[in-house]
Amino acid sequence: MLASAAALVLASCSNESDSSEPAAEGAEITYWLWDSNQQPAYQLCADQFESETGISVTIEQYGWADYWQGLTTGFASGTAPDVFADHLSYYPEFVAQGQLLDISDRVEADGVDLSIYQDGLADLWVDQDGGRYGLPKDFDTVALFYNEQLVTEAGYTADQLAELTWSPDGSGSYDELIAALTVDANGVRGNEAGFDPDNVAVYGLALSGNGLNASGQQTWAPYALGNDWYFGDTTPWTTQWNFDSPEFAETIEWYKSLQDRGFMPSVDIALSELDPLNGYLAGRYALVTDGSWMNTSYLGQTDVPTLVAPSPIGPSGERASVFNGLSDAIWAGTDEPDAAWEWVKYLGSAACQDVVAESAVVFPAVKTSTEIATQAFADKGWDVTGFTVQVDEGTTALLPIADHWSEINDTVSAAVESYLQGSADASAFTQANDQVNALFE
């Protein structure tokens, strides 16, 4: 994957800000993001940007829930930030509300090279009318973080974890691994006689309360996608949904069986802790399905020896992962649209994304910056190829982009939770799918 130094220079220059912009020089703008781990790198970008353009950027960081609530309040009160990190699930609604600035003319006028980004990422931020509302900043995939000590004690190696398979009938090697890693309070493993599923000390697989939603990114989606299933008819702009398909039904039935057999915690436990990281660090989980944005949290700690394995190979013959990406958006109500654009253009350039890459926190969207990040992770002793193999092999699936996402998410999330809790049967997904499709009639 490594590119030549010349290629890095060319990519960096392609999206550089023009420091001669008189309309923006001396302006002051505000930039919001939600990831505290990335804030230091973006502060370095902001300092470098100000020295080149004379534009001052104040960075503010908020937790996930407060972030989106703050944006909603800011839109209503006219106090939203000039530029903010945007998510694919939210931007269609923001566009429909008229809250985002269309940058398509500016991209064309300044000759921004969209080919420098990982394939497909730039296209995600174009709406149905051809307006562009962001430049890609990063991307993420999902893999397995695992406790190396517990895996070794169960008799497994890293090579075995790299080639796991799963099947809806429970016959795959992934099922066998999860059972072997599950241990009850008496020290009996899930694949041994006498195992007590009602008194578990270590669960083989964690359940993320944050992932019990319509994207299923950290929970059921890697398995359903590997079972020849997709969320809907197409994306971007999904209008017909597939939550009532047989492939989804058998996947979610298998997923629930992990709970029924005592190999995965209950929904109540998952929702009470939301993020399984603390439970993992306390030794309650051997495996966690999570995103590449969590590399620092899992690999950067020293309490639990942790490695990464790719998601298991499904019935399709391929492993799978949701492929998500973020952008930086300009609020339509900004008083400094020119300065905001210069900052967004800089954020989307290799000049800034190389800085982010070197911090080894996320994978930047610029291809050459992705390579730098992969090396930066390796320099820390972190093998993150369990995440990048999805991109290399082309086995990722885009997060669905659609209108009405809030309603879709509420409807499907309720069905997922009620089904996994045992208070509803599989017909809940047919009902949910009908409700979701009705939004597009």
Short mmCIF file of C-alpha atoms in Angstrom, two decimals:
data_model
loop_
_atom_site.label_atom_id
_atom_site.label_comp_id
_atom_site.label_asym_id
_atom_site.label_seq_id
_atom_site.Cartn_x
_atom_site.Cartn_y
_atom_site.Cartn_z
CA MET A 1 0.00 0.00 0.00
CA LEU A 2 2.90 2.35 0.60
CA ALA A 3 3.17 5.18 -1.93
CA SER A 4 6.20 7.18 -2.94
CA ALA A 5 7.07 10.46 -1.28
CA ALA A 6 6.31 12.23 -4.54
CA ALA A 7 2.79 10.91 -4.52
CA LEU A 8 2.32 12.22 -1.00
CA VAL A 9 3.44 15.68 -2.03
CA LEU A 10 1.14 15.75 -5.04
CA ALA A 11 -1.84 14.58 -2.98
CA SER A 12 -1.07 17.14 -0.32
CA CYS A 13 -0.94 19.97 -2.83
CA SER A 14 -4.12 18.95 -4.62
CA ASN A 15 -6.51 20.16 -1.91
CA GLU A 16 -4.39 22.84 -0.24
CA SER A 17 -6.01 26.02 1.02
CA ASP A 18 -5.15 29.18 -0.88
CA SER A 19 -3.45 31.44 1.64
CA SER A 20 -4.01 34.43 -0.62
CA GLU A 21 -7.79 34.50 -0.07
CA PRO A 22 -8.38 38.14 1.00
CA ALA A 23 -12.06 37.59 1.89
CA ALA A 24 -11.23 35.01 4.55
CA GLU A 25 -7.96 36.35 6.00
CA GLY A 26 -8.33 37.45 9.62
CA ALA A 27 -11.65 35.64 10.06
CA GLU A 28 -12.50 33.64 13.18
CA ILE A 29 -14.51 30.43 12.97
CA THR A 30 -15.62 27.65 15.30
CA TYR A 31 -15.19 23.92 14.62
CA TRP A 32 -16.96 21.13 16.51
CA LEU A 33 -16.05 17.45 16.82
CA TRP A 34 -17.09 14.67 19.20
CA ASP A 35 -13.97 12.49 19.47
CA SER A 36 -11.64 13.70 22.21
CA ASN A 37 -8.92 11.35 20.97
CA GLN A 38 -8.75 13.25 17.66
CA GLN A 39 -8.85 16.76 19.09
CA PRO A 40 -5.06 17.12 19.58
CA ALA A 41 -4.35 16.22 15.94
CA TYR A 42 -6.95 18.64 14.65
CA GLN A 43 -5.55 21.35 16.90
CA LEU A 44 -2.21 20.87 15.14
CA CYS A 45 -4.04 21.22 11.82
CA ALA A 46 -5.77 24.39 13.04
CA ASP A 47 -2.46 25.93 14.18
CA GLN A 48 -0.83 25.16 10.84
CA PHE A 49 -3.88 26.42 8.95
CA GLU A 50 -3.90 29.73 10.84
CA SER A 51 -0.20 30.28 10.16
CA GLU A 52 -0.83 29.79 6.43
CA THR A 53 -4.12 31.66 6.02
CA GLY A 54 -4.53 34.04 8.94
CA ILE A 55 -7.87 32.37 9.74
CA SER A 56 -8.35 31.48 13.40
CA VAL A 57 -10.14 28.21 14.26
CA THR A 58 -11.53 27.54 17.74
CA ILE A 59 -12.10 23.82 18.31
CA GLU A 60 -14.81 22.61 20.69
CA GLN A 61 -15.31 18.95 21.62
CA TYR A 62 -18.48 17.38 23.04
CA GLY A 63 -19.56 13.85 23.91
CA TRP A 64 -21.67 12.01 21.31
CA ALA A 65 -25.15 12.68 22.74
CA ASP A 66 -24.42 16.26 23.78
CA TYR A 67 -22.88 16.91 20.38
CA TRP A 68 -26.00 16.21 18.33
CA GLN A 69 -28.30 17.84 20.85
CA GLY A 70 -26.06 20.91 20.79
CA LEU A 71 -26.19 21.06 17.01
CA THR A 72 -29.98 20.84 17.01
CA THR A 73 -30.19 23.62 19.58
CA GLY A 74 -27.63 25.69 17.67
CA PHE A 75 -29.55 25.37 14.41
CA ALA A 76 -32.73 26.57 16.12
CA SER A 77 -31.08 29.45 17.97
CA GLY A 78 -28.71 30.54 15.22
CA THR A 79 -25.62 29.69 17.28
CA ALA A 80 -24.39 26.54 15.54
CA PRO A 81 -20.65 26.20 14.79
CA ASP A 82 -19.37 27.40 11.42
CA VAL A 83 -17.97 23.93 10.63
CA PHE A 84 -18.63 20.58 12.29
CA ALA A 85 -17.85 16.88 11.86
CA ASP A 86 -20.85 15.28 10.17
CA HIS A 87 -22.21 11.72 10.09
CA LEU A 88 -23.87 9.90 7.20
CA SER A 89 -26.90 9.06 9.33
CA TYR A 90 -27.62 12.72 10.06
CA TYR A 91 -26.69 14.69 6.99
CA PRO A 92 -29.76 13.90 4.81
CA GLU A 93 -32.00 15.41 7.49
CA PHE A 94 -29.73 18.41 7.86
CA VAL A 95 -29.85 18.96 4.10
CA ALA A 96 -33.64 18.67 4.09
CA GLN A 97 -33.79 21.26 6.88
CA GLY A 98 -31.57 23.64 4.91
CA GLN A 99 -28.86 23.62 7.58
CA LEU A 100 -25.87 22.72 5.39
CA LEU A 101 -24.02 24.83 2.82
CA ASP A 102 -23.76 23.29 -0.65
CA ILE A 103 -20.04 23.34 -1.52
CA SER A 104 -20.27 21.84 -5.02
CA ASP A 105 -19.52 25.13 -6.79
CA ARG A 106 -16.54 25.80 -4.53
CA VAL A 107 -15.16 22.30 -5.08
CA GLU A 108 -15.34 22.83 -8.84
CA ALA A 109 -13.99 26.40 -8.78
CA ASP A 110 -10.98 25.43 -6.66
CA GLY A 111 -10.29 22.23 -8.59
CA VAL A 112 -10.47 19.95 -5.56
CA ASP A 113 -9.29 16.48 -6.60
CA LEU A 114 -11.86 13.99 -5.32
CA SER A 115 -9.89 10.99 -6.59
CA ILE A 116 -7.45 11.22 -3.67
CA TYR A 117 -10.02 9.68 -1.33
CA GLN A 118 -10.76 6.03 -0.69
CA ASP A 119 -13.07 4.79 -3.43
CA GLY A 120 -16.70 5.76 -2.98
CA LEU A 121 -16.28 8.06 0.04
CA ALA A 122 -16.60 11.34 -1.86
CA ASP A 123 -19.83 10.21 -3.55
CA LEU A 124 -21.57 9.68 -0.22
CA TRP A 125 -21.86 13.41 0.43
CA VAL A 126 -23.77 14.26 -2.74
CA ASP A 127 -27.55 14.52 -2.38
CA GLN A 128 -30.23 13.49 -4.84
CA ASP A 129 -30.17 16.92 -6.49
CA GLY A 130 -26.40 16.90 -7.02
CA GLY A 131 -25.46 19.17 -4.13
CA ARG A 132 -22.27 18.36 -2.22
CA TYR A 133 -22.23 18.81 1.54
CA GLY A 134 -18.83 17.67 2.68
CA LEU A 135 -15.37 16.36 1.87
CA PRO A 136 -14.38 12.98 3.36
CA LYS A 137 -12.32 13.14 6.57
CA ASP A 138 -11.95 9.48 7.58
CA PHE A 139 -13.48 6.02 7.37
CA ASP A 140 -14.07 3.08 9.65
CA THR A 141 -14.68 -0.65 9.52
CA VAL A 142 -15.46 -3.23 12.20
CA ALA A 143 -13.39 -6.14 13.52
CA LEU A 144 -12.85 -8.17 16.70
CA PHE A 145 -10.81 -6.93 19.64
CA TYR A 146 -9.80 -9.94 21.72
CA ASN A 147 -8.13 -10.75 25.01
CA GLU A 148 -4.97 -12.53 23.93
CA GLN A 149 -4.51 -14.31 27.25
CA LEU A 150 -8.05 -15.71 27.33
CA VAL A 151 -7.82 -16.81 23.70
CA THR A 152 -4.52 -18.59 24.35
CA GLU A 153 -5.91 -20.29 27.46
CA ALA A 154 -8.82 -21.57 25.35
CA GLY A 155 -6.31 -23.18 22.97
CA TYR A 156 -6.58 -20.80 20.01
CA THR A 157 -3.97 -18.89 18.00
CA ALA A 158 -3.99 -15.59 16.10
CA ASP A 159 -3.82 -17.49 12.80
CA GLN A 160 -6.99 -19.40 13.69
CA LEU A 161 -8.82 -16.20 14.57
CA ALA A 162 -7.85 -14.70 11.23
CA GLU A 163 -9.77 -17.45 9.38
CA LEU A 164 -12.91 -17.90 11.45
CA THR A 165 -16.16 -18.89 9.77
CA TRP A 166 -19.74 -18.58 10.96
CA SER A 167 -23.00 -20.20 9.89
CA PRO A 168 -26.60 -19.52 10.95
CA ASP A 169 -26.91 -23.14 12.09
CA GLY A 170 -24.07 -22.63 14.59
CA SER A 171 -21.66 -24.99 12.85
CA GLY A 172 -18.86 -22.51 12.13
CA SER A 173 -15.52 -22.22 13.89
CA TYR A 174 -16.59 -18.81 15.19
CA ASP A 175 -19.36 -20.43 17.20
CA GLU A 176 -16.88 -22.95 18.58
CA LEU A 177 -14.51 -20.15 19.60
CA ILE A 178 -17.20 -18.15 21.40
CA ALA A 179 -18.31 -21.26 23.29
CA ALA A 180 -14.75 -22.11 24.31
CA LEU A 181 -14.12 -18.57 25.55
CA THR A 182 -17.26 -18.47 27.68
CA VAL A 183 -16.65 -19.56 31.28
CA ASP A 184 -19.23 -19.94 34.05
CA ALA A 185 -18.71 -19.11 37.71
CA ASN A 186 -17.48 -22.67 38.38
CA GLY A 187 -14.79 -22.49 35.69
CA VAL A 188 -16.69 -24.65 33.19
CA ARG A 189 -16.42 -23.55 29.57
CA GLY A 190 -19.35 -23.17 27.22
CA ASN A 191 -18.24 -26.18 25.18
CA GLU A 192 -17.94 -28.46 28.22
CA ALA A 193 -20.49 -30.61 30.01
CA GLY A 194 -22.06 -28.98 33.05
CA PHE A 195 -21.76 -25.41 31.77
CA ASP A 196 -24.24 -23.11 33.57
CA PRO A 197 -25.58 -20.45 31.12
CA ASP A 198 -27.35 -18.65 33.97
CA ASN A 199 -24.21 -18.05 35.98
CA VAL A 200 -21.55 -16.76 33.59
CA ALA A 201 -18.30 -15.16 34.72
CA VAL A 202 -16.76 -14.49 31.27
CA TYR A 203 -18.84 -14.10 28.13
CA GLY A 204 -17.22 -15.22 24.91
CA LEU A 205 -18.68 -12.25 22.99
CA ALA A 206 -19.75 -8.84 24.27
CA LEU A 207 -22.98 -7.14 23.22
CA SER A 208 -22.71 -3.42 22.53
CA GLY A 209 -25.66 -1.40 23.76
CA ASN A 210 -24.52 1.36 21.43
CA GLY A 211 -24.90 -1.02 18.48
CA LEU A 212 -28.52 -2.05 19.01
CA ASN A 213 -29.82 0.10 16.20
CA ALA A 214 -30.79 0.11 12.52
CA SER A 215 -27.20 0.05 11.31
CA GLY A 216 -26.11 -2.81 13.60
CA GLN A 217 -22.55 -1.78 12.90
CA GLN A 218 -21.05 -3.16 16.12
CA THR A 219 -23.57 -5.95 16.65
CA TRP A 220 -25.46 -8.00 14.04
CA ALA A 221 -24.51 -6.25 10.77
CA PRO A 222 -21.13 -7.95 10.06
CA TYR A 223 -22.91 -11.31 10.18
CA ALA A 224 -26.00 -10.34 8.17
CA LEU A 225 -23.85 -8.68 5.51
CA GLY A 226 -21.78 -11.86 5.29
CA ASN A 227 -24.99 -13.81 4.75
CA ASP A 228 -25.75 -12.24 1.33
CA TRP A 229 -27.94 -9.56 2.89
CA TYR A 230 -28.04 -5.78 2.52
CA PHE A 231 -30.11 -3.12 4.27
CA GLY A 232 -32.15 -2.12 1.23
CA ASP A 233 -32.39 -1.73 -2.52
CA THR A 234 -29.36 0.53 -2.93
CA THR A 235 -27.37 3.29 -1.30
CA PRO A 236 -27.03 6.23 -1.26
CA TRP A 237 -30.72 7.03 -0.95
CA THR A 238 -32.22 3.74 0.10
CA THR A 239 -36.01 3.64 -0.32
CA GLN A 240 -36.91 -0.06 -0.02
CA TRP A 241 -35.72 -2.03 3.00
CA ASN A 242 -34.87 -5.68 3.65
CA PHE A 243 -35.36 -6.21 7.38
CA ASP A 244 -38.03 -8.80 6.54
CA SER A 245 -35.75 -11.01 4.41
CA PRO A 246 -35.00 -14.68 5.25
CA GLU A 247 -31.26 -13.94 5.37
CA PHE A 248 -31.77 -11.28 8.02
CA ALA A 249 -34.19 -13.48 9.99
CA GLU A 250 -31.80 -16.43 10.23
CA THR A 251 -28.89 -14.13 11.11
CA ILE A 252 -30.70 -12.39 13.95
CA GLU A 253 -32.04 -15.76 15.17
CA TRP A 254 -28.46 -17.09 15.35
CA TYR A 255 -27.35 -13.90 17.08
CA LYS A 256 -30.03 -14.30 19.75
CA SER A 257 -29.01 -17.93 20.23
CA LEU A 258 -25.69 -16.68 21.58
CA GLN A 259 -27.63 -15.08 24.42
CA ASP A 260 -29.87 -18.09 24.91
CA ARG A 261 -26.84 -20.35 25.23
CA GLY A 262 -25.18 -17.99 27.72
CA PHE A 263 -22.33 -16.98 25.38
CA MET A 264 -23.34 -13.31 25.08
CA PRO A 265 -24.85 -11.00 27.75
CA SER A 266 -28.47 -9.91 27.83
CA VAL A 267 -29.85 -6.76 26.25
CA ASP A 268 -30.46 -5.33 29.71
CA ILE A 269 -26.77 -5.69 30.56
CA ALA A 270 -25.75 -4.22 27.21
CA LEU A 271 -28.05 -1.21 27.56
CA SER A 272 -26.96 -0.57 31.14
CA GLU A 273 -23.32 -0.22 30.12
CA LEU A 274 -23.79 0.88 26.45
CA ASP A 275 -20.07 0.65 25.68
CA PRO A 276 -18.62 -2.79 26.55
CA LEU A 277 -15.07 -1.43 26.96
CA ASN A 278 -15.16 -1.30 30.76
CA GLY A 279 -16.56 -4.83 30.95
CA TYR A 280 -13.83 -6.01 28.60
CA LEU A 281 -11.11 -4.36 30.69
CA ALA A 282 -12.63 -5.96 33.81
CA GLY A 283 -12.29 -9.39 32.19
CA ARG A 284 -16.02 -10.03 31.65
CA TYR A 285 -15.73 -10.31 27.84
CA ALA A 286 -13.19 -12.18 25.74
CA LEU A 287 -14.23 -10.76 22.34
CA VAL A 288 -15.75 -7.41 21.37
CA THR A 289 -17.06 -6.51 17.93
CA ASP A 290 -16.19 -2.84 17.58
CA GLY A 291 -15.04 -0.16 15.18
CA SER A 292 -11.60 1.03 14.14
CA TRP A 293 -12.30 4.34 15.88
CA MET A 294 -11.81 2.38 19.15
CA ASN A 295 -8.23 1.32 18.41
CA THR A 296 -6.71 3.68 20.95
CA SER A 297 -9.14 2.63 23.68
CA TYR A 298 -8.48 -1.10 23.27
CA LEU A 299 -4.91 -1.24 22.00
CA GLY A 300 -3.63 1.78 23.92
CA GLN A 301 -4.33 0.37 27.38
CA THR A 302 -1.97 -1.93 29.29
CA ASP A 303 -4.36 -3.80 31.62
CA VAL A 304 -5.50 -6.43 29.10
CA PRO A 305 -3.25 -7.80 26.32
CA THR A 306 -5.36 -7.08 23.23
CA LEU A 307 -5.10 -7.97 19.55
CA VAL A 308 -7.36 -7.50 16.50
CA ALA A 309 -8.90 -10.19 14.28
CA PRO A 310 -11.08 -9.57 11.23
CA SER A 311 -14.78 -10.36 11.27
CA PRO A 312 -15.54 -14.02 10.48
CA ILE A 313 -16.21 -15.35 6.99
CA GLY A 314 -19.93 -15.83 6.46
CA PRO A 315 -22.08 -18.12 4.28
CA SER A 316 -21.36 -15.80 1.33
CA GLY A 317 -17.75 -16.99 1.42
CA GLU A 318 -16.53 -13.54 2.47
CA ARG A 319 -16.15 -11.61 5.69
CA ALA A 320 -18.06 -8.32 5.87
CA SER A 321 -18.18 -4.96 7.61
CA VAL A 322 -20.16 -1.76 7.43
CA PHE A 323 -18.06 0.93 5.73
CA ASN A 324 -18.76 4.29 7.28
CA GLY A 325 -17.14 7.65 6.75
CA LEU A 326 -17.35 11.15 8.18
CA SER A 327 -17.03 14.56 6.58
CA ASP A 328 -16.76 18.16 7.69
CA ALA A 329 -19.86 20.25 6.99
CA ILE A 330 -20.42 23.99 6.82
CA TRP A 331 -23.45 25.38 8.61
CA ALA A 332 -25.66 27.29 6.17
CA GLY A 333 -26.04 30.10 8.73
CA THR A 334 -22.33 30.84 9.12
CA ASP A 335 -21.25 34.47 8.95
CA GLU A 336 -17.91 33.36 7.49
CA PRO A 337 -18.68 31.04 4.55
CA ASP A 338 -15.40 31.78 2.75
CA ALA A 339 -13.27 31.12 5.83
CA ALA A 340 -15.33 28.04 6.63
CA TRP A 341 -14.74 26.70 3.12
CA GLU A 342 -11.00 27.26 3.35
CA TRP A 343 -10.97 25.29 6.60
CA VAL A 344 -13.09 22.44 5.17
CA LYS A 345 -10.84 22.30 2.12
CA TYR A 346 -7.80 22.14 4.37
CA LEU A 347 -9.38 19.43 6.54
CA GLY A 348 -9.97 17.41 3.38
CA SER A 349 -6.40 17.77 2.16
CA ALA A 350 -3.48 15.43 2.70
CA ALA A 351 -1.72 18.26 4.57
CA CYS A 352 -4.15 17.88 7.48
CA GLN A 353 -5.04 14.22 7.05
CA ASP A 354 -1.34 13.27 7.20
CA VAL A 355 -1.20 14.94 10.62
CA VAL A 356 -4.26 13.00 11.74
CA ALA A 357 -2.72 9.82 10.31
CA GLU A 358 0.48 10.23 12.28
CA SER A 359 -1.51 10.41 15.53
CA ALA A 360 -2.64 6.78 14.95
CA VAL A 361 -6.23 7.27 16.09
CA VAL A 362 -8.36 6.78 12.95
CA PHE A 363 -7.94 5.97 9.25
CA PRO A 364 -8.03 9.19 7.18
CA ALA A 365 -10.01 9.26 3.94
CA VAL A 366 -7.10 10.32 1.70
CA LYS A 367 -5.56 7.12 0.35
CA THR A 368 -1.94 8.12 0.97
CA SER A 369 -2.86 9.32 4.47
CA THR A 370 -4.47 5.94 5.18
CA GLU A 371 -1.12 4.35 4.43
CA ILE A 372 0.62 6.69 6.85
CA ALA A 373 -1.92 5.83 9.56
CA THR A 374 -1.46 2.10 9.05
CA GLN A 375 2.29 2.54 9.50
CA ALA A 376 1.78 4.80 12.52
CA PHE A 377 -0.33 2.09 14.17
CA ALA A 378 2.36 -0.48 13.34
CA ASP A 379 5.03 1.77 14.85
CA LYS A 380 3.11 1.57 18.12
CA GLY A 381 3.16 -2.20 17.87
CA TRP A 382 -0.51 -2.39 16.92
CA ASP A 383 -1.49 -4.74 14.10
CA VAL A 384 -4.72 -3.22 12.72
CA THR A 385 -4.89 -5.22 9.51
CA GLY A 386 -8.06 -6.84 10.86
CA PHE A 387 -9.72 -3.55 9.95
CA THR A 388 -7.96 -2.75 6.69
CA VAL A 389 -8.39 -6.25 5.20
CA GLN A 390 -12.03 -5.36 4.64
CA VAL A 391 -11.01 -2.47 2.40
CA ASP A 392 -8.23 -4.43 0.69
CA GLU A 393 -10.54 -7.32 -0.15
CA GLY A 394 -13.48 -5.14 -1.09
CA THR A 395 -15.80 -6.80 1.41
CA THR A 396 -17.21 -3.64 2.95
CA ALA A 397 -20.81 -2.47 2.60
CA LEU A 398 -21.78 1.18 2.82
CA LEU A 399 -23.88 2.38 5.69
CA PRO A 400 -27.31 3.11 4.20
CA ILE A 401 -27.94 6.76 3.45
CA ALA A 402 -31.61 7.67 3.40
CA ASP A 403 -34.20 10.23 4.28
CA HIS A 404 -36.18 9.61 7.49
CA TRP A 405 -33.20 7.96 9.18
CA SER A 406 -34.33 9.01 12.66
CA GLU A 407 -37.68 7.28 12.18
CA ILE A 408 -36.01 4.24 10.60
CA ASN A 409 -33.57 3.95 13.46
CA ASP A 410 -36.25 4.29 16.13
CA THR A 411 -38.46 1.65 14.49
CA VAL A 412 -35.76 -0.94 13.80
CA SER A 413 -33.97 -0.37 17.12
CA ALA A 414 -37.19 -1.10 19.00
CA ALA A 415 -37.65 -4.32 17.01
CA VAL A 416 -34.06 -5.45 17.61
CA GLU A 417 -34.25 -4.80 21.34
CA SER A 418 -37.64 -6.46 21.82
CA TYR A 419 -36.58 -9.51 19.81
CA LEU A 420 -33.30 -10.00 21.66
CA GLN A 421 -35.10 -9.50 24.97
CA GLY A 422 -37.52 -12.27 24.02
CA SER A 423 -40.60 -10.05 24.22
CA ALA A 424 -41.25 -10.30 20.45
CA ASP A 425 -40.77 -12.92 17.76
CA ALA A 426 -39.32 -12.54 14.27
CA SER A 427 -42.58 -11.06 12.98
CA ALA A 428 -41.48 -7.82 14.70
CA PHE A 429 -39.03 -7.28 11.86
CA THR A 430 -41.69 -7.74 9.18
CA GLN A 431 -43.84 -5.17 10.95
CA ALA A 432 -40.88 -2.82 11.35
CA ASN A 433 -39.95 -3.22 7.70
CA ASP A 434 -43.51 -2.38 6.62
CA GLN A 435 -43.45 0.75 8.77
CA VAL A 436 -40.11 1.83 7.36
CA ASN A 437 -41.13 1.24 3.73
CA ALA A 438 -44.31 3.22 4.34
CA LEU A 439 -42.16 6.29 5.01
CA PHE A 440 -41.15 6.28 1.34
CA GLU A 441 -44.55 5.74 -0.25
#
